Coordinates of C-alpha atoms and ligand atoms in Angstrom, one line a residue:
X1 CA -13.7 20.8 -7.9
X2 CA -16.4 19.1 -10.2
X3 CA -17.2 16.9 -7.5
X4 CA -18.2 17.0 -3.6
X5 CA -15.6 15.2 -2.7
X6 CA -12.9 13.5 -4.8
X7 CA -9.3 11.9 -4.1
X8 CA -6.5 13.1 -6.9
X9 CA -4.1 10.9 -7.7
X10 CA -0.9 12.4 -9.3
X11 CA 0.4 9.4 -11.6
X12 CA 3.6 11.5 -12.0
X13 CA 4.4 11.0 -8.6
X14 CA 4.1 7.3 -8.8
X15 CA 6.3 6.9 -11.4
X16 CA 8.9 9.2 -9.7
X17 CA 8.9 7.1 -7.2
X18 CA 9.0 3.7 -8.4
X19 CA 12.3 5.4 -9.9
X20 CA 13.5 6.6 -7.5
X21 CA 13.0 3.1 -6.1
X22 CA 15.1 1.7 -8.8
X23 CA 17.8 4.6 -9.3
X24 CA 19.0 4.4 -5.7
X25 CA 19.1 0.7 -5.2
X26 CA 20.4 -0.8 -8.8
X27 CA 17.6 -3.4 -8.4
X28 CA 14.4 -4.4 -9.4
X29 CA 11.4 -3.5 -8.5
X30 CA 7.2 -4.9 -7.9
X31 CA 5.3 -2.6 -7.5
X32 CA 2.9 -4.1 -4.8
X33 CA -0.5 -3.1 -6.0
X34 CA -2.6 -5.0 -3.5
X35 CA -5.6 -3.5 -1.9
X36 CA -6.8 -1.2 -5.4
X37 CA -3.2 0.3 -5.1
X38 CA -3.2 0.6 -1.1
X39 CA -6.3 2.8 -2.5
X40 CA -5.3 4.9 -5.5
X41 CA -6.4 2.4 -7.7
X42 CA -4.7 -0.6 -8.9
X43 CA -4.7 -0.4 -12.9
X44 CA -3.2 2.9 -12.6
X45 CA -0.8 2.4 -10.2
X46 CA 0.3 -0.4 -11.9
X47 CA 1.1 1.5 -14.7
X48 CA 2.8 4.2 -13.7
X49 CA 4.8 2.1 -11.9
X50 CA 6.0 0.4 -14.5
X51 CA 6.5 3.8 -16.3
X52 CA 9.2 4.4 -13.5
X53 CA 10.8 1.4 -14.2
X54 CA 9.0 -1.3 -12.1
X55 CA 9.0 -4.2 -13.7
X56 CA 6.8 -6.7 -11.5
X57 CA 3.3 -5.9 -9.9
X58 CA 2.3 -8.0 -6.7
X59 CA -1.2 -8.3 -6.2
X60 CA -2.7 -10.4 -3.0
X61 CA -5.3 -12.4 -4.9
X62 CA -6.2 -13.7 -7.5
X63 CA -9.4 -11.7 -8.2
X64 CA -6.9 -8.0 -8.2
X65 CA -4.2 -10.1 -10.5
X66 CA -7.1 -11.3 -12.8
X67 CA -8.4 -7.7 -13.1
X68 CA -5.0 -6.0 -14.1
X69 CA -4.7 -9.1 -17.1
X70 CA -8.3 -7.8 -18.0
X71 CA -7.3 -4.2 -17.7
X72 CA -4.5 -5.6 -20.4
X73 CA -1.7 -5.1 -18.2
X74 CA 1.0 -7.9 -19.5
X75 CA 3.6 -7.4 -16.8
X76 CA 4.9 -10.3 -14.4
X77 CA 2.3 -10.8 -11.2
X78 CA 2.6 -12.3 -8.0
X79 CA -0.1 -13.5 -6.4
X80 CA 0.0 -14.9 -2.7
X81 CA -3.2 -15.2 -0.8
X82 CA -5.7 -18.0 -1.8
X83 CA -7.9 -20.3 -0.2
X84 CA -7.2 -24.0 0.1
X85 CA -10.0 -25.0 -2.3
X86 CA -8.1 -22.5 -5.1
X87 CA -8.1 -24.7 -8.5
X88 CA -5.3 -21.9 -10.1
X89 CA -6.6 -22.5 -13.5
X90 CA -7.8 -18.9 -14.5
X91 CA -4.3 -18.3 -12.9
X92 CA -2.2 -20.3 -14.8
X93 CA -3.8 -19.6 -18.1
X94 CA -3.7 -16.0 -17.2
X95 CA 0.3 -16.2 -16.9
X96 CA 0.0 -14.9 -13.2
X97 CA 2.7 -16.4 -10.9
X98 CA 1.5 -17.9 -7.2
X99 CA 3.4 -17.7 -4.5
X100 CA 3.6 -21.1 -2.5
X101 CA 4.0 -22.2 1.6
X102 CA 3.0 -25.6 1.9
X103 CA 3.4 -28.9 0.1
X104 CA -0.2 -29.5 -0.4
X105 CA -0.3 -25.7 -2.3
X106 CA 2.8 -27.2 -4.6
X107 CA 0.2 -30.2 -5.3
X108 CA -2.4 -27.8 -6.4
X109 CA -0.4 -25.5 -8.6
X110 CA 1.2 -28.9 -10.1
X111 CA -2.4 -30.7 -10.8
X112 CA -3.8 -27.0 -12.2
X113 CA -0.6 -27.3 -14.9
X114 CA -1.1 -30.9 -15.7
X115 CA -5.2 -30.1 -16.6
X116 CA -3.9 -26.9 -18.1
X117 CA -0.7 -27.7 -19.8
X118 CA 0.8 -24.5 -18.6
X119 CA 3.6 -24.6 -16.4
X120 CA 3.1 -22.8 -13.7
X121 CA 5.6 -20.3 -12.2
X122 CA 5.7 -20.3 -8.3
X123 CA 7.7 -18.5 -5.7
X124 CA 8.9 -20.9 -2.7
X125 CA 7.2 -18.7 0.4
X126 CA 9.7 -19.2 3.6
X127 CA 8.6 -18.5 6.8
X128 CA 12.2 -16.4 8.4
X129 CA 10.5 -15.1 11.4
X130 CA 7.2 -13.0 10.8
X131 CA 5.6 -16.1 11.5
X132 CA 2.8 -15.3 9.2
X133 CA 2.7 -16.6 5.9
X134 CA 5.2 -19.1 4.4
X135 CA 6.8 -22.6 5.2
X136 CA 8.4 -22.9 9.2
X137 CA 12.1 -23.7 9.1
X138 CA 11.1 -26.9 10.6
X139 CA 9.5 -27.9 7.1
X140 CA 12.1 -26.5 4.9
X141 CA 13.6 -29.8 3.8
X142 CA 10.7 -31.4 2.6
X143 CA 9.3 -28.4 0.9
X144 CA 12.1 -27.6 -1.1
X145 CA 12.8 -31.7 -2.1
X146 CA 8.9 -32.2 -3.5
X147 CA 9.5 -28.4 -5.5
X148 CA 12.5 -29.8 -6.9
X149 CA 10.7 -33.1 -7.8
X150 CA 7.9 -31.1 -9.7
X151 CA 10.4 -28.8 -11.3
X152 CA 12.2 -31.8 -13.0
X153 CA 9.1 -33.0 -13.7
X154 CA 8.4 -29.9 -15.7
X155 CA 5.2 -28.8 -14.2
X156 CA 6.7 -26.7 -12.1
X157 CA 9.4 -23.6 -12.4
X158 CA 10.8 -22.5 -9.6
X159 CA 10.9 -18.8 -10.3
X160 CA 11.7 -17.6 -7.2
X161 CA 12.2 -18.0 -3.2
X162 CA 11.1 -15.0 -0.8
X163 CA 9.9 -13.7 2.5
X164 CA 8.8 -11.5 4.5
X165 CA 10.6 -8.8 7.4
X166 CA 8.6 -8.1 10.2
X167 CA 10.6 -5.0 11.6
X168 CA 12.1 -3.1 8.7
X169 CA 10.5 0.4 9.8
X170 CA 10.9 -0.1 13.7
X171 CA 13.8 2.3 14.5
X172 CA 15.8 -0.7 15.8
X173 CA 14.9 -3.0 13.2
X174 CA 14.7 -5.8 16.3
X175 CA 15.8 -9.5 14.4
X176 CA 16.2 -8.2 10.9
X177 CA 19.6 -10.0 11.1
X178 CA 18.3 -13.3 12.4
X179 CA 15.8 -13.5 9.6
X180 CA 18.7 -12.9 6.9
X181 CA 20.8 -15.4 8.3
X182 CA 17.3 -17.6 8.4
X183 CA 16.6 -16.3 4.7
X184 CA 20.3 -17.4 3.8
X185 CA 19.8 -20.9 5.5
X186 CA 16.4 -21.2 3.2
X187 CA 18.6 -20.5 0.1
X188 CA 21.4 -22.7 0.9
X189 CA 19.2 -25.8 1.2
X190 CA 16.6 -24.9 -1.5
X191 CA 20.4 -24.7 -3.4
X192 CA 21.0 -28.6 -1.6
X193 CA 17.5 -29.5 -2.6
X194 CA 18.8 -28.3 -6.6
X195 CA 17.0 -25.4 -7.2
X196 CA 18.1 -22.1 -8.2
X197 CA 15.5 -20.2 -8.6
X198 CA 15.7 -16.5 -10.7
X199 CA 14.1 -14.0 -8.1
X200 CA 15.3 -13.7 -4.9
X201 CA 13.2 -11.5 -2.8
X202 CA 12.7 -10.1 0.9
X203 CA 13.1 -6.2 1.1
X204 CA 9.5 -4.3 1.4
X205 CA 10.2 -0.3 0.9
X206 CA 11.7 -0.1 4.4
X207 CA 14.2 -2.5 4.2
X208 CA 15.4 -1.3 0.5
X209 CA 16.3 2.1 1.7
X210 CA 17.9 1.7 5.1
X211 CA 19.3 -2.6 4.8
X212 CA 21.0 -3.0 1.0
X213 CA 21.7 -6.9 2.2
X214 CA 17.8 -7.2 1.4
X215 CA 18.0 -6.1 -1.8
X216 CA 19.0 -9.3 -3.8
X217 CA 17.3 -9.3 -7.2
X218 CA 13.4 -7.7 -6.5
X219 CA 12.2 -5.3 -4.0
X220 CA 8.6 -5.5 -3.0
X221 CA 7.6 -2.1 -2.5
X222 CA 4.1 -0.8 -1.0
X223 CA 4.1 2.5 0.9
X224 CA 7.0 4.2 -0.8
X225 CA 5.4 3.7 -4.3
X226 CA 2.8 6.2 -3.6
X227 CA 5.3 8.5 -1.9
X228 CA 5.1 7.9 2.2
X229 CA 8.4 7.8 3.1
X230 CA 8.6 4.4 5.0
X231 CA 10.5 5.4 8.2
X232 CA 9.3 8.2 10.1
X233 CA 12.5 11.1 9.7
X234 CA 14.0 9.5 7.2
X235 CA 13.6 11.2 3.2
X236 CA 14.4 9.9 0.0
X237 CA 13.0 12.6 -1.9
X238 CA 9.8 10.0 -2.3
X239 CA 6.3 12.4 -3.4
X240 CA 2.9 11.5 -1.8
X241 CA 0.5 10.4 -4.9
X242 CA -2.7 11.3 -3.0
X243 CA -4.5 14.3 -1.6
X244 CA -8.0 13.8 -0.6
X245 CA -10.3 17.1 -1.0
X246 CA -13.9 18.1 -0.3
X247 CA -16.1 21.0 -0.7
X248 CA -17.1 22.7 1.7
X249 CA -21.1 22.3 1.5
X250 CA -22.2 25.2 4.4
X251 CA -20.7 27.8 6.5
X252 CA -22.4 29.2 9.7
X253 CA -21.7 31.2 12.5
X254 CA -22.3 30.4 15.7
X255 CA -21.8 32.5 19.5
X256 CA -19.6 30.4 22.3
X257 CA -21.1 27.9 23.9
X258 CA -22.0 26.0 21.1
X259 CA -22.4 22.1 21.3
X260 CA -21.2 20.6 18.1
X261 CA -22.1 17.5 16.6
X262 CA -22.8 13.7 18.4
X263 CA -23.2 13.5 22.0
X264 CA -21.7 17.6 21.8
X265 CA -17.8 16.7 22.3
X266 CA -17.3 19.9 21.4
X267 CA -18.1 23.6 22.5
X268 CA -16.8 26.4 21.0
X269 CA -15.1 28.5 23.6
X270 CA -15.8 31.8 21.1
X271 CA -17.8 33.4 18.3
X272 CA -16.6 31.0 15.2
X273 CA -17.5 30.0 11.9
X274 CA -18.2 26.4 11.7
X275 CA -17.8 24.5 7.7
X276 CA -19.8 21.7 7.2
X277 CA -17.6 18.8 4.9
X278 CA -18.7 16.1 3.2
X279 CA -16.3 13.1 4.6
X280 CA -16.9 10.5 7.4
X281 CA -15.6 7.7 9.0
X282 CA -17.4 5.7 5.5
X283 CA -15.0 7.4 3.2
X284 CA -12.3 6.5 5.5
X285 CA -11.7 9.5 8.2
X286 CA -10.7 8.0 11.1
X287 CA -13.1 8.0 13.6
X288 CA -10.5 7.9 16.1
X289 CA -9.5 11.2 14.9
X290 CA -11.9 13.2 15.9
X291 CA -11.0 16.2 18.2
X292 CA -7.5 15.9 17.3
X293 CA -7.6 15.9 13.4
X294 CA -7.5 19.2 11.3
X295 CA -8.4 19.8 7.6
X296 CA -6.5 23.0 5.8
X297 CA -9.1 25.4 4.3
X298 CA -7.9 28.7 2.5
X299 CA -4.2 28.0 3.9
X300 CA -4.9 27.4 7.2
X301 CA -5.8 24.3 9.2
X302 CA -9.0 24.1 10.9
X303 CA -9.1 21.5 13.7
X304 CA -12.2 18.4 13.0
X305 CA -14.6 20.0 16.0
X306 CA -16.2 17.1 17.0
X307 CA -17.2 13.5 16.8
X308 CA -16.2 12.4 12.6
X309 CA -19.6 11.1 11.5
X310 CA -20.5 8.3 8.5
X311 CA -20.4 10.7 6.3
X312 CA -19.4 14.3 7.2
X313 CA -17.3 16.1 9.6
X314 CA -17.8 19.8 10.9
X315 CA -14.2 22.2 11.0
X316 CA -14.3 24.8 13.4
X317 CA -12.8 27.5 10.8
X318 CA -12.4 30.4 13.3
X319 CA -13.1 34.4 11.9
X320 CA -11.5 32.6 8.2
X321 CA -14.1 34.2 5.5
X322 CA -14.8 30.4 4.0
X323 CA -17.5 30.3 2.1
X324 CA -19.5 27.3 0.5
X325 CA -17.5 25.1 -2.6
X326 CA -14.1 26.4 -0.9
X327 CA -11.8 23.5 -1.0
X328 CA -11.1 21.3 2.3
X329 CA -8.3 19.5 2.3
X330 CA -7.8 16.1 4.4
X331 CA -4.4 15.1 3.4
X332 CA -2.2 15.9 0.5
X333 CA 1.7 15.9 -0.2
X334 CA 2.3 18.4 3.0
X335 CA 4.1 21.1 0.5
X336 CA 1.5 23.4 0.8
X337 CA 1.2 22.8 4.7
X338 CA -1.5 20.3 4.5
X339 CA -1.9 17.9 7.0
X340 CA 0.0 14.7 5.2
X341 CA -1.5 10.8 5.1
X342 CA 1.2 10.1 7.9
X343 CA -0.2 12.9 10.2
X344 CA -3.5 11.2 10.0
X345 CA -1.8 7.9 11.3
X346 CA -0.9 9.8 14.2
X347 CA -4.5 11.6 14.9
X348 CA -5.3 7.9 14.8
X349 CA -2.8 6.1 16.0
X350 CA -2.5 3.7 13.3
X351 CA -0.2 3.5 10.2
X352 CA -0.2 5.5 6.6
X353 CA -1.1 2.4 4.8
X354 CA -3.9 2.4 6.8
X355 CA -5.0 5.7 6.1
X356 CA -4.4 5.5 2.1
X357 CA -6.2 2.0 2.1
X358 CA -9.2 3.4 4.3
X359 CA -10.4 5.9 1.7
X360 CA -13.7 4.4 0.7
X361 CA -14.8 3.7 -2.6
X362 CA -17.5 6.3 -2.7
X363 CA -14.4 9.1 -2.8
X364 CA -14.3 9.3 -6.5
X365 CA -10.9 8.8 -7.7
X366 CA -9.5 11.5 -9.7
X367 CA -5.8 11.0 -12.0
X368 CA -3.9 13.7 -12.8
X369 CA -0.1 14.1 -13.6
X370 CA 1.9 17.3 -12.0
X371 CA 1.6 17.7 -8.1
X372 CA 0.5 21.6 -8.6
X373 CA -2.8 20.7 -10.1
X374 CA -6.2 20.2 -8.5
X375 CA -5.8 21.7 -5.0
X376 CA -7.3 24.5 -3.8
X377 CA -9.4 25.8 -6.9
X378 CA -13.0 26.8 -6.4
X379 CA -15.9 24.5 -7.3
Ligands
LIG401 C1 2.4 -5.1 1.2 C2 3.6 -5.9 1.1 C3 4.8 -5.4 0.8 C4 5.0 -3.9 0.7 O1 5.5 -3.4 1.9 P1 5.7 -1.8 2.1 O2 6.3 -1.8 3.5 O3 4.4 -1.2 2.0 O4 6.7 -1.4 1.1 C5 5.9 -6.2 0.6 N1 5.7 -7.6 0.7 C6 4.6 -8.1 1.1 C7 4.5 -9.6 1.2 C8 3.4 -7.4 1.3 O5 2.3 -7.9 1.6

């Protein structure tokens, strides 16, 4: 490792997956690139996605979907989070398509393609059930009548309609069938109101493995792009994109008895080696972790002894001859028995995306293409 601490990102594995994606579904995909790639950067990502056949990138705001255009990535973008002051200019001239949920965003988009002379391209949000983003059902009718109006008026194209599941990964999948019969409602009187828009969309990577009535013409898909598979027991042959490493900075051995760390959580209950790595809750360790988490060193995992600090952690190693610049690995694809991002949810009780999004910018991103590369070398 050239670096202290670094997180490799295997490109390859991204564009296997966006494939595989496509291959097993027939149907299109975006490659949801939000949040710098749910971490692994969004540029490249985006790319390698595309490389596996993606052939839409969805991007939260308009600040990540103005960076890709200036990165020179040409490929359709959704955008969907903005604030109600958001003029959608810089959007519209940047060819970036906005996802809408309220009569008063249709307004805005409209007056940005009048000033601009650009018609704008928006995708009618409907609210099936998350209850998060997008128009209620209540609201529907008036929604889709005042798109319509602006789409004959040629300011507007309806691109697309879409929404969001709220319980694709739960075992159960609790109401998935109440919001299709709620999504199929939205299309039947968006149909009434005259539109037909292009892309129909609802399935994140959950629901476009396990639920192919989601599928319709785009899948949305986050965690499976960069290889988590979405539901826990459940493989598709996805590969993780991300392993996050560190060097091991100093080694030292210490008798039982030995209080480790803040407020001494731990106490080692024999004569151990303790390895001092350079990764703390600021670089995205879960602090919630600690004293259940375990790094692999040399092959073997070494349990996190101790409270996870800003910016370091201590592994109790055991009699394991590790020696400073040995390679401590967080999280990687779990081939090589490495603890795995969705292990970490666990430690933490929280999710993968979680995880993958929480690795801090300081972690210097490194890209490389081939899953066998970049592990467990020497400094
Ligand atoms: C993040 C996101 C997705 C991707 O979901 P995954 O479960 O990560 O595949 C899909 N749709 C929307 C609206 C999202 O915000």
């Amino acid at each position: 490792m050239a670096t202290m601490a670094e997180a490799v990102v295997d490109l390859d594995a991204i564009t296997h997956n966006a494939k595989v994606f496509a291959d097993r579904t027939g149907t299109g995909v975006m490659a949801m690139v939000k949040a710098n790639g749910f971490g692994h950067g969004a540029t490249q990502a985006a790319r390698a996605a595309l490389a596996g056949g993606a052939t839409w990138l969805g991007a939260s705001n308009a600040a990540e979907a103005l960076a890709l255009r200036a990165d020179g990535i040409t490929a359709p973008i959704l955008i969907w989070l903005y604030p109600p002051s958001e003029t959608f200019e810089k959007l519209l001239l940047a060819g970036i398509d906005v996802s809408v949920g309220s009569v008063e965003s249709l307004d805005a988009v409209a007056d940005a393609a009048r000033a601009t002379l650009h018609v704008a391209n928006v995708h009618l949000k409907v609210d099936t059930g998350m209850s998060r983003g997008g128009v209620p059902a209540a609201e529907w009718n008036p929604f889709f009548d005042r798109a319509s109006a602006l789409h004959d008026e040629g300011v507007l194209r309806v691109r697309g309609i879409w929404s969001h599941l709220a319980n694709a990964e739960e075992p159960e999948m609790p109401g998935i069938h109440d919001q299709l019969a709620a999504f199929d409602r939205a299309r039947r009187q968006s149909a009434d109101a005259g539109l037909d828009p292009e892309f129909v969309h609802l399935a994140n990577s959950a629901a476009a493995l396990r639920v192919p009535e989601t599928r319709f013409d785009l899948l949305r898909i986050g965690i499976g792009l960069y290889g988590v598979e979405p539901v826990p027991d459940m493989t598709h042959g996805l590969k993780p994109a991300m392993t996050v490493q560190a060097q091991v900075l100093l080694t030292k051995r210490v008798p039982a008895g030995t209080g480790v760390g803040y407020g001494h959580d731990y106490v080692t209950e024999h004569e151990t080696t303790l390895a001092l790595v350079p990764l703390g809750f600021a670089d995205g360790v879960p602090r919630q972790a600690g004293g259940v988490a375990a790094f692999q060193v040399g092959g073997e995992r070494c349990p996190v002894a101790g409270r996870v600090a800003m910016d370091q952690v201590v592994l109790d190693v055991g009699d394991l001859p590790v020696q400073p610049g040995d390679v401590a690995v967080m999280f990687g694809p779990g081939t090589d028995g490495e603890p795995t991002a969705r292990e970490w949810a666990e430690w933490a009780d929280t999710n993968p995306n979680d995880i993958l999004t929480g690795i801090g910018a300081r972690v210097p991103r490194r890209y490389e293409h081939g899953s066998e590369h970049g592990r467990y070398e020497r400094a």
